[in-house]
Amino acid sequence: MTPSAENSSLAVIVAVIGLGSMGLGMARSMKRAGLDVVGYDISSAAVDRLIAEGGRGAATPADAANGAEIVVSVVVNGAQTETVLFGPQGVAATMKPGAVFISSATMDPAVARDLARRTEARGLLYLDAPISGGAAKAALGELTIMASGSSRAFDTARPALDAMAGKVYELGDAAGTGAAFKMINQLLAGVHIAAACEAISFAAKQGLELDKVYEVITASAGNSWMFENRIPHVLAGDYTPLSSIEIFVKDLGIVQDMARSERYPAPLAAAALQMYLAAAGAGMGRDDDSSLARLYAQLSGAQLPGSAKEP
C-alpha cells in the first residue's frame, strides 16, 4: 500500500523507516499523539502490523517520505542510515524542501556530521537524535533522545519528538554531538552488562542462590541499572533478544575506533568488546546481550538456570 495525498489529513505527516521493536513502538506513540504515520520496513509483516493499527504503509522508503514533514529513521547503523537517505529508493529524493530527517541510529559522530552535511546540501534538515530506553519505553512514548542540530531542525521535528520521548536533551546546534553522547552511554551500557554477567556467573560458580544474589545486590551499592534489568533474563534462562550481543559488538567497536583516533585509552571497553566478540563467535550473536553470562558459564563450568547439567 502506497501513501497518497488522498489519505493525508491536516495532521503532521511522519514517515517511519524501520518498524522493528523500536520503530513500531515509536510509530504507535506518534499515532496516539494524532500524527499521520506512514511506515516502511523490509519486512512486509511489520508494515502490515502498522496498517492493522490504523497507520499507513509504503512500498519503499521514498514512497513513505513523499509528502512527509518529518522522516524518522530507526535503523541499526550509519551505513543503513546512508542507504535510507541516499540509496536507490532513498528518502532524500522525495522529501520536500524544509522537511526534517531524524536519525535515531547509533553511529560514529564523524559519520553523523557527514550525513548531515549531505542532507542539508539538498535543502533538507537533519537532526542527529540517537535514542535510549528500549522497546518498552518506545511503546510508551517515553524514550530518552540525545539530539543535536539546528534550531529549525528541532522546531520542525518537535511534534515527533514530543510524541516519542519522555526526555529530549538538546545538546547543540551541530550534528555529531548527539551521536557522541550516545557513544558514551553505549560504552557504559556495554561495560555494565559485561560486569553484571561476570558477577552473576561468578556467584553461580560459588554455589550461591542466584535469586537471593539478585535480591541482595539490587538493594546494595554494587547494583546498576543493567544488573537490575538484565539479570532477570539470566535467572529465567531466557535469552530471547531484547538487545543483542551483536549490538555491542558494533557499538563498542565504534567506541574503540573513536578512542584510537583520539589516542585515548579505553581498556574496560576493550575488554568488554572481547567478551561480546567471543559470545558472537560462540553462536550467540543474535541472542540477548545477557548471553555473556552463558559464555562465562561455559568458560568456567558454572551452572546457570536453564543450562544442561554436566554428566
CSV table of N, CA, C and O in Angstrom, one decimal, residues 21-33 131-145 159-168:
chain,number,residue,atom,x,y,z
A,21,SER,N,11.2,-3.6,16.7
A,21,SER,CA,10.6,-3.4,18.1
A,21,SER,C,10.6,-1.9,18.5
A,21,SER,O,9.7,-1.4,19.2
A,22,MET,N,11.7,-1.2,18.1
A,22,MET,CA,11.8,0.2,18.5
A,22,MET,C,10.9,1.0,17.6
A,22,MET,O,10.1,1.9,18.0
A,23,GLY,N,11.1,0.9,16.3
A,23,GLY,CA,10.4,1.7,15.3
A,23,GLY,C,8.9,1.6,15.4
A,23,GLY,O,8.2,2.6,15.2
A,24,LEU,N,8.4,0.4,15.6
A,24,LEU,CA,7.0,0.2,15.6
A,24,LEU,C,6.4,0.9,16.9
A,24,LEU,O,5.4,1.5,16.8
A,25,GLY,N,7.1,0.7,18.0
A,25,GLY,CA,6.7,1.4,19.2
A,25,GLY,C,6.7,2.9,19.0
A,25,GLY,O,5.8,3.6,19.5
A,26,MET,N,7.7,3.5,18.4
A,26,MET,CA,7.8,4.9,18.1
A,26,MET,C,6.6,5.3,17.2
A,26,MET,O,6.0,6.4,17.4
A,27,ALA,N,6.3,4.5,16.2
A,27,ALA,CA,5.2,4.8,15.3
A,27,ALA,C,3.9,4.8,16.0
A,27,ALA,O,3.1,5.7,15.8
A,28,ARG,N,3.7,3.8,16.9
A,28,ARG,CA,2.5,3.8,17.7
A,28,ARG,C,2.4,5.0,18.6
A,28,ARG,O,1.3,5.6,18.7
A,29,SER,N,3.4,5.4,19.2
A,29,SER,CA,3.4,6.6,20.1
A,29,SER,C,3.0,7.9,19.3
A,29,SER,O,2.2,8.7,19.8
A,30,MET,N,3.6,8.0,18.1
A,30,MET,CA,3.2,9.2,17.3
A,30,MET,C,1.8,9.1,16.8
A,30,MET,O,1.1,10.2,16.7
A,31,LYS,N,1.3,7.9,16.5
A,31,LYS,CA,-0.1,7.8,16.0
A,31,LYS,C,-1.0,8.2,17.2
A,31,LYS,O,-2.0,8.9,17.0
A,32,ARG,N,-0.7,7.7,18.4
A,32,ARG,CA,-1.5,8.1,19.6
A,32,ARG,C,-1.6,9.6,19.8
A,32,ARG,O,-2.6,10.1,20.3
A,33,ALA,N,-0.5,10.3,19.4
A,33,ALA,CA,-0.4,11.7,19.6
A,33,ALA,C,-1.1,12.5,18.5
A,33,ALA,O,-1.2,13.7,18.5
A,131,ILE,N,18.7,7.3,20.4
A,131,ILE,CA,17.7,7.1,21.4
A,131,ILE,C,18.1,6.1,22.4
A,131,ILE,O,19.1,5.3,22.1
A,132,SER,N,17.5,6.1,23.6
A,132,SER,CA,17.8,5.1,24.6
A,132,SER,C,16.5,4.9,25.4
A,132,SER,O,15.7,5.8,25.5
A,133,GLY,N,16.4,3.6,25.8
A,133,GLY,CA,15.2,3.3,26.6
A,133,GLY,C,14.6,1.9,26.3
A,133,GLY,O,13.8,1.4,27.1
A,134,GLY,N,14.9,1.4,25.1
A,134,GLY,CA,14.5,0.1,24.8
A,134,GLY,C,13.0,0.1,24.2
A,134,GLY,O,12.4,1.1,24.2
A,135,ALA,N,12.6,-1.1,23.8
A,135,ALA,CA,11.3,-1.3,23.2
A,135,ALA,C,10.1,-0.9,24.1
A,135,ALA,O,9.2,-0.3,23.6
A,136,ALA,N,10.3,-1.2,25.4
A,136,ALA,CA,9.2,-0.8,26.3
A,136,ALA,C,9.0,0.7,26.4
A,136,ALA,O,7.8,1.2,26.3
A,137,LYS,N,10.0,1.4,26.5
A,137,LYS,CA,9.9,2.9,26.5
A,137,LYS,C,9.5,3.5,25.2
A,137,LYS,O,8.7,4.5,25.1
A,138,ALA,N,9.9,2.8,24.1
A,138,ALA,CA,9.4,3.3,22.7
A,138,ALA,C,7.9,3.1,22.6
A,138,ALA,O,7.2,4.0,22.1
A,139,ALA,N,7.4,2.0,23.1
A,139,ALA,CA,6.0,1.8,23.0
A,139,ALA,C,5.2,2.8,23.9
A,139,ALA,O,4.0,3.1,23.5
A,140,LEU,N,5.8,3.3,25.0
A,140,LEU,CA,5.1,4.2,25.8
A,140,LEU,C,5.3,5.7,25.5
A,140,LEU,O,4.7,6.5,26.1
A,141,GLY,N,6.1,5.9,24.5
A,141,GLY,CA,6.5,7.3,24.1
A,141,GLY,C,7.3,8.0,25.2
A,141,GLY,O,7.2,9.2,25.4
A,142,GLU,N,8.2,7.2,25.8
A,142,GLU,CA,9.0,7.7,27.0
A,142,GLU,C,10.5,7.5,26.7
A,142,GLU,O,11.3,7.4,27.7
A,143,LEU,N,10.9,7.5,25.5
A,143,LEU,CA,12.3,7.4,25.2
A,143,LEU,C,13.1,8.6,25.7
A,143,LEU,O,12.6,9.7,25.9
A,144,THR,N,14.4,8.4,25.9
A,144,THR,CA,15.4,9.4,26.0
A,144,THR,C,16.0,9.7,24.7
A,144,THR,O,16.5,8.7,24.0
A,145,ILE,N,16.0,10.9,24.2
A,145,ILE,CA,16.6,11.3,22.9
A,145,ILE,C,17.7,12.3,23.2
A,145,ILE,O,17.5,13.3,23.8
A,159,PRO,N,6.9,18.0,16.8
A,159,PRO,CA,5.7,17.1,17.0
A,159,PRO,C,6.1,15.6,17.2
A,159,PRO,O,5.5,14.9,18.1
A,160,ALA,N,7.1,15.2,16.5
A,160,ALA,CA,7.5,13.8,16.6
A,160,ALA,C,8.3,13.6,17.9
A,160,ALA,O,8.1,12.6,18.6
A,161,LEU,N,9.2,14.5,18.3
A,161,LEU,CA,10.0,14.4,19.5
A,161,LEU,C,9.0,14.4,20.7
A,161,LEU,O,9.2,13.5,21.6
A,162,ASP,N,8.1,15.2,20.7
A,162,ASP,CA,7.1,15.3,21.9
A,162,ASP,C,6.4,14.0,22.0
A,162,ASP,O,6.1,13.5,23.1
A,163,ALA,N,6.0,13.3,20.9
A,163,ALA,CA,5.3,12.1,20.9
A,163,ALA,C,6.1,10.9,21.3
A,163,ALA,O,5.6,10.0,22.0
A,164,MET,N,7.4,10.9,20.9
A,164,MET,CA,8.2,9.7,21.1
A,164,MET,C,9.0,9.7,22.5
A,164,MET,O,9.3,8.6,22.9
A,165,ALA,N,9.2,10.8,23.0
A,165,ALA,CA,10.2,10.9,24.1
A,165,ALA,C,9.6,11.4,25.4
A,165,ALA,O,8.7,12.3,25.5
A,166,GLY,N,10.1,10.8,26.5
A,166,GLY,CA,9.9,11.4,27.8
A,166,GLY,C,10.8,12.5,28.1
A,166,GLY,O,10.5,13.4,28.9
A,167,LYS,N,12.0,12.4,27.5
A,167,LYS,CA,13.0,13.4,27.8
A,167,LYS,C,13.8,13.7,26.5
A,167,LYS,O,14.3,12.7,25.9
A,168,VAL,N,13.9,14.9,26.0
A,168,VAL,CA,14.7,15.3,24.8
A,168,VAL,C,15.8,16.2,25.3
A,168,VAL,O,15.5,17.3,25.8
